[in-house]
PDB file of C-alpha atoms in Angstrom:
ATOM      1  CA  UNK J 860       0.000   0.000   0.000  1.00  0.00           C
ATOM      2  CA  UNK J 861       1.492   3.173  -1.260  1.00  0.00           C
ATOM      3  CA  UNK J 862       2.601   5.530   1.620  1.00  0.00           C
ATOM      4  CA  UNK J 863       1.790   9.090   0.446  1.00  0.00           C
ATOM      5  CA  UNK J 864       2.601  11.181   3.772  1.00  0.00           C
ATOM      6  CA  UNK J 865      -1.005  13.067   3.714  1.00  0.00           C
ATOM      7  CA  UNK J 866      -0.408  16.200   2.825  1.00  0.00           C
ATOM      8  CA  UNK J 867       3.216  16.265   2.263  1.00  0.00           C
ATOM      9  CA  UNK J 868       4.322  18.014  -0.800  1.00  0.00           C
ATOM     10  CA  UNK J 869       5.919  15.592  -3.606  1.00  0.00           C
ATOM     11  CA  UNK J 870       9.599  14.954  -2.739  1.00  0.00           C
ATOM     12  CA  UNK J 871      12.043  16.857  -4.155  1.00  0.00           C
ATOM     13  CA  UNK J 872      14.856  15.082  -2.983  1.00  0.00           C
ATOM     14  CA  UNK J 873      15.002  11.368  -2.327  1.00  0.00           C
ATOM     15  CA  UNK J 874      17.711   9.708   0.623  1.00  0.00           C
ATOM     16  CA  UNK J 875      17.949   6.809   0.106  1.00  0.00           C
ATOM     17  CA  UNK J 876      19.287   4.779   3.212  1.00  0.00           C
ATOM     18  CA  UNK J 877      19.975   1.913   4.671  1.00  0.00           C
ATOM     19  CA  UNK J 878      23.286  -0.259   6.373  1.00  0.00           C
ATOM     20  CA  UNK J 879      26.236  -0.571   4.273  1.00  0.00           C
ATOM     21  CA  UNK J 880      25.589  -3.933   1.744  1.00  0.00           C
ATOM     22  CA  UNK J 881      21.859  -3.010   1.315  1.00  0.00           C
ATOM     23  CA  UNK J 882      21.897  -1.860  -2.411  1.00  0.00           C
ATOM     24  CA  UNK J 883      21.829   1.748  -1.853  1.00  0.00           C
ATOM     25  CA  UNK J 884      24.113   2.687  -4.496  1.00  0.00           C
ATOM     26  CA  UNK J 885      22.560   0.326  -7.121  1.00  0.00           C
ATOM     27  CA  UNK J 886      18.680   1.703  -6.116  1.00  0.00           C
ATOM     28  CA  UNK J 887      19.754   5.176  -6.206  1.00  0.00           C
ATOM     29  CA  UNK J 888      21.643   5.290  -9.497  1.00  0.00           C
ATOM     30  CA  UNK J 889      18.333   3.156 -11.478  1.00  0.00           C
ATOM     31  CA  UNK J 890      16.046   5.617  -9.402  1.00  0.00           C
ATOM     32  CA  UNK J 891      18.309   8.312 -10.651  1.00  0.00           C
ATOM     33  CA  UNK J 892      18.159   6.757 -14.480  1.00  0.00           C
ATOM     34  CA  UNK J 893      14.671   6.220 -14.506  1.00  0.00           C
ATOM     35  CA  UNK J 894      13.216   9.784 -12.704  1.00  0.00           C
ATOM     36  CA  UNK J 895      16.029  11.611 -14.608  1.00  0.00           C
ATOM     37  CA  UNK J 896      16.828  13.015 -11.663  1.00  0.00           C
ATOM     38  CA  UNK J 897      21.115  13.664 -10.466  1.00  0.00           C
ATOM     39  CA  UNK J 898      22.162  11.347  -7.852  1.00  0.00           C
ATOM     40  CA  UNK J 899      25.494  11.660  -5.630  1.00  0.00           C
ATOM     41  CA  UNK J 900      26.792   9.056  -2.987  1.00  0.00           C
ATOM     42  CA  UNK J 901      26.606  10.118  -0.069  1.00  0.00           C
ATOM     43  CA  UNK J 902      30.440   8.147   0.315  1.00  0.00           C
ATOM     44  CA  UNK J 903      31.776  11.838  -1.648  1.00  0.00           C
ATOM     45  CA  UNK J 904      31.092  13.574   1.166  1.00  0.00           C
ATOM     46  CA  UNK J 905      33.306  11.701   3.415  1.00  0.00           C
ATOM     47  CA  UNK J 906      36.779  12.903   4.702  1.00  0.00           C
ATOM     48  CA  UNK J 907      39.546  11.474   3.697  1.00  0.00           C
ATOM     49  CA  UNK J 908      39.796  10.717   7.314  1.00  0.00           C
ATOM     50  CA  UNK J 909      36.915   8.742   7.401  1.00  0.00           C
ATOM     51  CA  UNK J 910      37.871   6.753   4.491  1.00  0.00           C
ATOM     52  CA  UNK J 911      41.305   5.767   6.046  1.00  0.00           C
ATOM     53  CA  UNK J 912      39.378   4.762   9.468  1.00  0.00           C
ATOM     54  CA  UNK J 913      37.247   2.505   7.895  1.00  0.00           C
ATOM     55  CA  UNK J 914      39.449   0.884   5.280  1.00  0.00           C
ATOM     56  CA  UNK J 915      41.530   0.263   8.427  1.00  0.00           C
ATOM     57  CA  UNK J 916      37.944  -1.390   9.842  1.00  0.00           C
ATOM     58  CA  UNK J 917      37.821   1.271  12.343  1.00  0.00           C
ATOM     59  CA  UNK J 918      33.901   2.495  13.054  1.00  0.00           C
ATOM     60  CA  UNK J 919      33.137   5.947  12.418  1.00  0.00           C
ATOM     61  CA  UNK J 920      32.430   7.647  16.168  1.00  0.00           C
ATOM     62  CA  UNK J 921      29.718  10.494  15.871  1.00  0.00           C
ATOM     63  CA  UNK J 922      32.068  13.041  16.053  1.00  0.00           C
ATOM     64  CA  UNK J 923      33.562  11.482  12.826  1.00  0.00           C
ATOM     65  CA  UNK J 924      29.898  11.289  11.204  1.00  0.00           C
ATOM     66  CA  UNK J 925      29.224  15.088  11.828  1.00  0.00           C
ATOM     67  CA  UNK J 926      30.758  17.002   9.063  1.00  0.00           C
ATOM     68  CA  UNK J 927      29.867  14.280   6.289  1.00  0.00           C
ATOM     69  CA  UNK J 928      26.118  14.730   7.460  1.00  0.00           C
ATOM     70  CA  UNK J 929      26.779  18.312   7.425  1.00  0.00           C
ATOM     71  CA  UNK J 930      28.176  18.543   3.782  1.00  0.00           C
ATOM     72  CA  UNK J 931      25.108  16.109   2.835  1.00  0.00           C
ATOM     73  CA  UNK J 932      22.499  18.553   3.932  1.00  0.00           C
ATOM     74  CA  UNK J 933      24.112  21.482   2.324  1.00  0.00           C
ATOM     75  CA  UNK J 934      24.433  19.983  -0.872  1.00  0.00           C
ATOM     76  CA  UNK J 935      20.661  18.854  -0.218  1.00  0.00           C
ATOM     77  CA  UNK J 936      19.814  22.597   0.277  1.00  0.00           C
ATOM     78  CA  UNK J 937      21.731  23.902  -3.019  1.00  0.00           C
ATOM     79  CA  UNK J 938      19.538  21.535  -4.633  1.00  0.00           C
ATOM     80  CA  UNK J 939      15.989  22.122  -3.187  1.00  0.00           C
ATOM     81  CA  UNK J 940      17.150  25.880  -3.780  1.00  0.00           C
ATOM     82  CA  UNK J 941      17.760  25.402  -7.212  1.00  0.00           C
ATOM     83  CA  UNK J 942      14.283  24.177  -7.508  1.00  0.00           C
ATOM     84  CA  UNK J 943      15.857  20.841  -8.727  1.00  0.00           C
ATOM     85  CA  UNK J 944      15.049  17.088  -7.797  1.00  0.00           C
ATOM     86  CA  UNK J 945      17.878  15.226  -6.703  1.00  0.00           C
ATOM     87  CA  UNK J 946      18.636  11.667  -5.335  1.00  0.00           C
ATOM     88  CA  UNK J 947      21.821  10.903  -2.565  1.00  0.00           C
ATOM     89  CA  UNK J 948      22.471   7.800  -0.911  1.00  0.00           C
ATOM     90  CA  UNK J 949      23.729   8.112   2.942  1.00  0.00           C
ATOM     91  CA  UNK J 950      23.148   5.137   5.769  1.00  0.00           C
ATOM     92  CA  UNK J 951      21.324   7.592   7.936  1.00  0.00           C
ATOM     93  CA  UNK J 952      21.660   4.952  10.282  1.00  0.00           C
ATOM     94  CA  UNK J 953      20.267   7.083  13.592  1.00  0.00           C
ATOM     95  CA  UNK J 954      17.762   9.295  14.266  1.00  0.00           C
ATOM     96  CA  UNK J 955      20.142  12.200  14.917  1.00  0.00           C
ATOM     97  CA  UNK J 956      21.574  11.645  11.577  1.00  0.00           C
ATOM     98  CA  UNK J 957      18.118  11.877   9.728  1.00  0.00           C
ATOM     99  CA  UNK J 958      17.614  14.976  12.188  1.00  0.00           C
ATOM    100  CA  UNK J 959      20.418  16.970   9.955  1.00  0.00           C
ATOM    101  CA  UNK J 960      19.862  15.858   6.393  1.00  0.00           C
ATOM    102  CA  UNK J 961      16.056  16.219   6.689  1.00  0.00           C
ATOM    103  CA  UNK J 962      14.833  17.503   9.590  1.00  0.00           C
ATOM    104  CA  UNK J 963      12.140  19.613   8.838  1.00  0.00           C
ATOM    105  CA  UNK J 964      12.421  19.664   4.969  1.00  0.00           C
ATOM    106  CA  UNK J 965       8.890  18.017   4.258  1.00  0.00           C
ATOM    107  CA  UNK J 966      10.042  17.933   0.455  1.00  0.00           C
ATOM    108  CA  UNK J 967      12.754  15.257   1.572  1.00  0.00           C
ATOM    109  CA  UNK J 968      11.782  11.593   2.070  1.00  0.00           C
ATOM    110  CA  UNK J 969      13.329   8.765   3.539  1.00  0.00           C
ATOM    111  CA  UNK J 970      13.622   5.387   1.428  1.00  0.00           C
ATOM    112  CA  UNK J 971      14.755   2.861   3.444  1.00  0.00           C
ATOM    113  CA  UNK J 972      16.257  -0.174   2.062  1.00  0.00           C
ATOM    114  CA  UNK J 973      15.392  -3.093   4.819  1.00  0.00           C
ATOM    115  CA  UNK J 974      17.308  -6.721   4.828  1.00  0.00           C
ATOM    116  CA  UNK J 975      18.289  -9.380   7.478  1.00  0.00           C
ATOM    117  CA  UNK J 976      22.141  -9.393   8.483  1.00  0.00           C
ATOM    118  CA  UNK J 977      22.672 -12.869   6.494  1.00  0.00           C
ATOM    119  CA  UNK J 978      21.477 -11.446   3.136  1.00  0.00           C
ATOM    120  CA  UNK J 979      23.752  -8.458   4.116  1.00  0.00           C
ATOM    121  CA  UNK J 980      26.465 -10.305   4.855  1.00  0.00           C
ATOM    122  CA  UNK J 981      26.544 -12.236   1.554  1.00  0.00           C
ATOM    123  CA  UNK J 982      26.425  -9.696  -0.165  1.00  0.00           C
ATOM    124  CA  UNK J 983      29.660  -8.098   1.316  1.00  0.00           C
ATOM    125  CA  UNK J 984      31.403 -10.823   0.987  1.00  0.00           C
ATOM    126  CA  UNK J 985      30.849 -10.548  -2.739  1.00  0.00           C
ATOM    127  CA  UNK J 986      31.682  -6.632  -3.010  1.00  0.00           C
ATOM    128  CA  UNK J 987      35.581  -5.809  -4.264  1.00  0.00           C
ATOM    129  CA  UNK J 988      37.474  -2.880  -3.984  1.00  0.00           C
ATOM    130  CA  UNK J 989      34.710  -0.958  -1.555  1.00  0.00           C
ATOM    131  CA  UNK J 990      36.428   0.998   1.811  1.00  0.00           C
ATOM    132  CA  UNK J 991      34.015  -0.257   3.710  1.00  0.00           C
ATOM    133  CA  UNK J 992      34.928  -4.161   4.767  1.00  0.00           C
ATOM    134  CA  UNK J 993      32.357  -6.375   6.444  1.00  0.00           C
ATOM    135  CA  UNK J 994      33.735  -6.642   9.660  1.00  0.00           C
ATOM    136  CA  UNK J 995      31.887  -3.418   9.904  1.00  0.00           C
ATOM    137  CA  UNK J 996      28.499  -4.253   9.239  1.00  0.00           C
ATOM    138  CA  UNK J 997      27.759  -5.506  13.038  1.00  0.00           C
ATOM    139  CA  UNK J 998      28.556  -1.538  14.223  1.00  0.00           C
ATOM    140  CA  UNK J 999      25.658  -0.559  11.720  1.00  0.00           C
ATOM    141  CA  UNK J1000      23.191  -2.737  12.406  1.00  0.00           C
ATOM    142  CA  UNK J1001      24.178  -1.795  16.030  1.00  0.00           C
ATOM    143  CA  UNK J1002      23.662   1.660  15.311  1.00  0.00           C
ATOM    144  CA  UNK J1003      21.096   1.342  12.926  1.00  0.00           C
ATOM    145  CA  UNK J1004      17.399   3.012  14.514  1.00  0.00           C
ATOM    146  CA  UNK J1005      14.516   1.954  11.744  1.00  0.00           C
ATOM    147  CA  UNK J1006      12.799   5.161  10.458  1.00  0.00           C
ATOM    148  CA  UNK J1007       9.287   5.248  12.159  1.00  0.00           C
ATOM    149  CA  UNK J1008       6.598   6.167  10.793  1.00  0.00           C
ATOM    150  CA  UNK J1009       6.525   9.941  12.366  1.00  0.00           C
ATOM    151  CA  UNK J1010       9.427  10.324   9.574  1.00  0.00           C
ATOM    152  CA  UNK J1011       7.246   8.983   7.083  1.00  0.00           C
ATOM    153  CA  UNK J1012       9.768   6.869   5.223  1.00  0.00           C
ATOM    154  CA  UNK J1013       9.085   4.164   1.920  1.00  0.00           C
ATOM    155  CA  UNK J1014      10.145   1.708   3.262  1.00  0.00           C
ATOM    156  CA  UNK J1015      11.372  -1.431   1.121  1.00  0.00           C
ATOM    157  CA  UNK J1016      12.486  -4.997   1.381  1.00  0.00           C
ATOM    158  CA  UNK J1017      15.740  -5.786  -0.366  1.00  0.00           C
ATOM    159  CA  UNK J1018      15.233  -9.093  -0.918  1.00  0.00           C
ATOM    160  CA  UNK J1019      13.851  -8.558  -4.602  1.00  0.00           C
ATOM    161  CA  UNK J1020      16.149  -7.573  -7.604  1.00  0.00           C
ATOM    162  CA  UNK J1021      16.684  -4.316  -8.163  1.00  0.00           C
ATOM    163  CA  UNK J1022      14.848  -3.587 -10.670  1.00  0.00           C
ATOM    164  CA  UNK J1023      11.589  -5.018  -8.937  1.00  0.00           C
ATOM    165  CA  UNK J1024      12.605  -2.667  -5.811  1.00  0.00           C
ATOM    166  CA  UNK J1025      12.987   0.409  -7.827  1.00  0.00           C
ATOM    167  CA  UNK J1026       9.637  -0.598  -9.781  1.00  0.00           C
ATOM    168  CA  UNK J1027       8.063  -1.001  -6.624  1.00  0.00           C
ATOM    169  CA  UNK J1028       9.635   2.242  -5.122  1.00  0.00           C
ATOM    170  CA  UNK J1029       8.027   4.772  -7.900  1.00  0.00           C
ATOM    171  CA  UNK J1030       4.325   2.969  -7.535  1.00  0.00           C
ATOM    172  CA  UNK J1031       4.384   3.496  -3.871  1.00  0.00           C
ATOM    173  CA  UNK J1032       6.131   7.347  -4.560  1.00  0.00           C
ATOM    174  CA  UNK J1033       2.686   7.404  -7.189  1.00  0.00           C
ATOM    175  CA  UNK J1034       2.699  10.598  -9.772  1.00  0.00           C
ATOM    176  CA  UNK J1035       3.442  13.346  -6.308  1.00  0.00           C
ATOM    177  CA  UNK J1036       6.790  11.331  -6.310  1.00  0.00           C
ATOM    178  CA  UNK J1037       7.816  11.905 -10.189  1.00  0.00           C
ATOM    179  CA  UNK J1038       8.863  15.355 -10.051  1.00  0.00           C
ATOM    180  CA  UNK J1039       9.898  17.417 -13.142  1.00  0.00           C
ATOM    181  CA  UNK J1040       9.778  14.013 -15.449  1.00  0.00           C
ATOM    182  CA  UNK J1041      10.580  10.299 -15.862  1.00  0.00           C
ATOM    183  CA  UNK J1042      13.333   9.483 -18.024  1.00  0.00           C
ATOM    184  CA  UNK J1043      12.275   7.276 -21.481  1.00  0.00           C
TER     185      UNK J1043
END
């Protein structure tokens, strides 16, 4: 059943979020394709600091998260100020983090990309050449608060392919979610 948020305005910008392994890239770049919309990861916001800490399999503290979630909201801004649509991935993985790259922007939605630690998992074990190793993925799902419903997310299995969860993603956003245009 589609989730239209009442009287929210259509989304302007789409986060898509979820733990690291859970497809966001791969959603967000067919979302991107198919609404014609731009689409940045939010991994291009990160410090090089970060990068190192985590290739290293150190977790990123809060402290260490701030200024990536910062730059992601600003860039977020420049776009809803532009009066363009836009798509960025970004784990979002607690409340607090949702709090600065949403917050009150009603034009903003959450879609949140849900799977079980052992689909996860294989799927890490599969990815090459990524900074983020699996030995990580127990801090997110330990971090990880599930959007409720008060932040009105979409929220979507990942156990289908991805074309099936983008498919399903744009009949739940309905025509309020397609923006300027679909792409052919």
């Amino acid at each position: 059943m589609p989730q239209s948020g009442g009287d929210s305005p259509a989304p302007s910008v789409l986060v898509v979020m979820g733990v690291s392994g859970s497809g966001k890239t791969t959603i967000a770049n067919l979302l991107a394709k198919r609404l014609g919309w731009p689409f940045r990861d939010a991994d291009e916001f990160h410090p090089a600091a970060n990068v190192e800490k985590m290739k290293n399999g150190v977790p990123l503290t809060d402290a260490d998260r701030w200024p990536w979630l910062e730059a992601i909201a600003v860039w977020i801004d420049r776009q809803r100020a532009q009066g363009a649509h836009a798509i960025v991935t970004c784990s979002a993985l607690k409340r607090s983090y949702r709090a600065i790259i949403v917050g009150d922007r009603r034009d903003v939605r959450l879609v949140f990309l849900k799977g079980g630690r052992a689909v996860i998992e294989s799927r890490l074990a599969k990815r090459h050449g990524h900074f983020m190793p699996p030995s990580l993925l127990q801090s997110q799902f330990d971090d990880l608060e599930e959007p409720g419903s008060e932040e009105n997310p979409l929220t979507v299995s990942i156990e289908a392919t991805p074309e099936a969860i983008v498919a399903e993603i744009l009949e739940r956003l309905g025509p309020r979610g397609e923006g300027a245009s679909r792409a052919p």
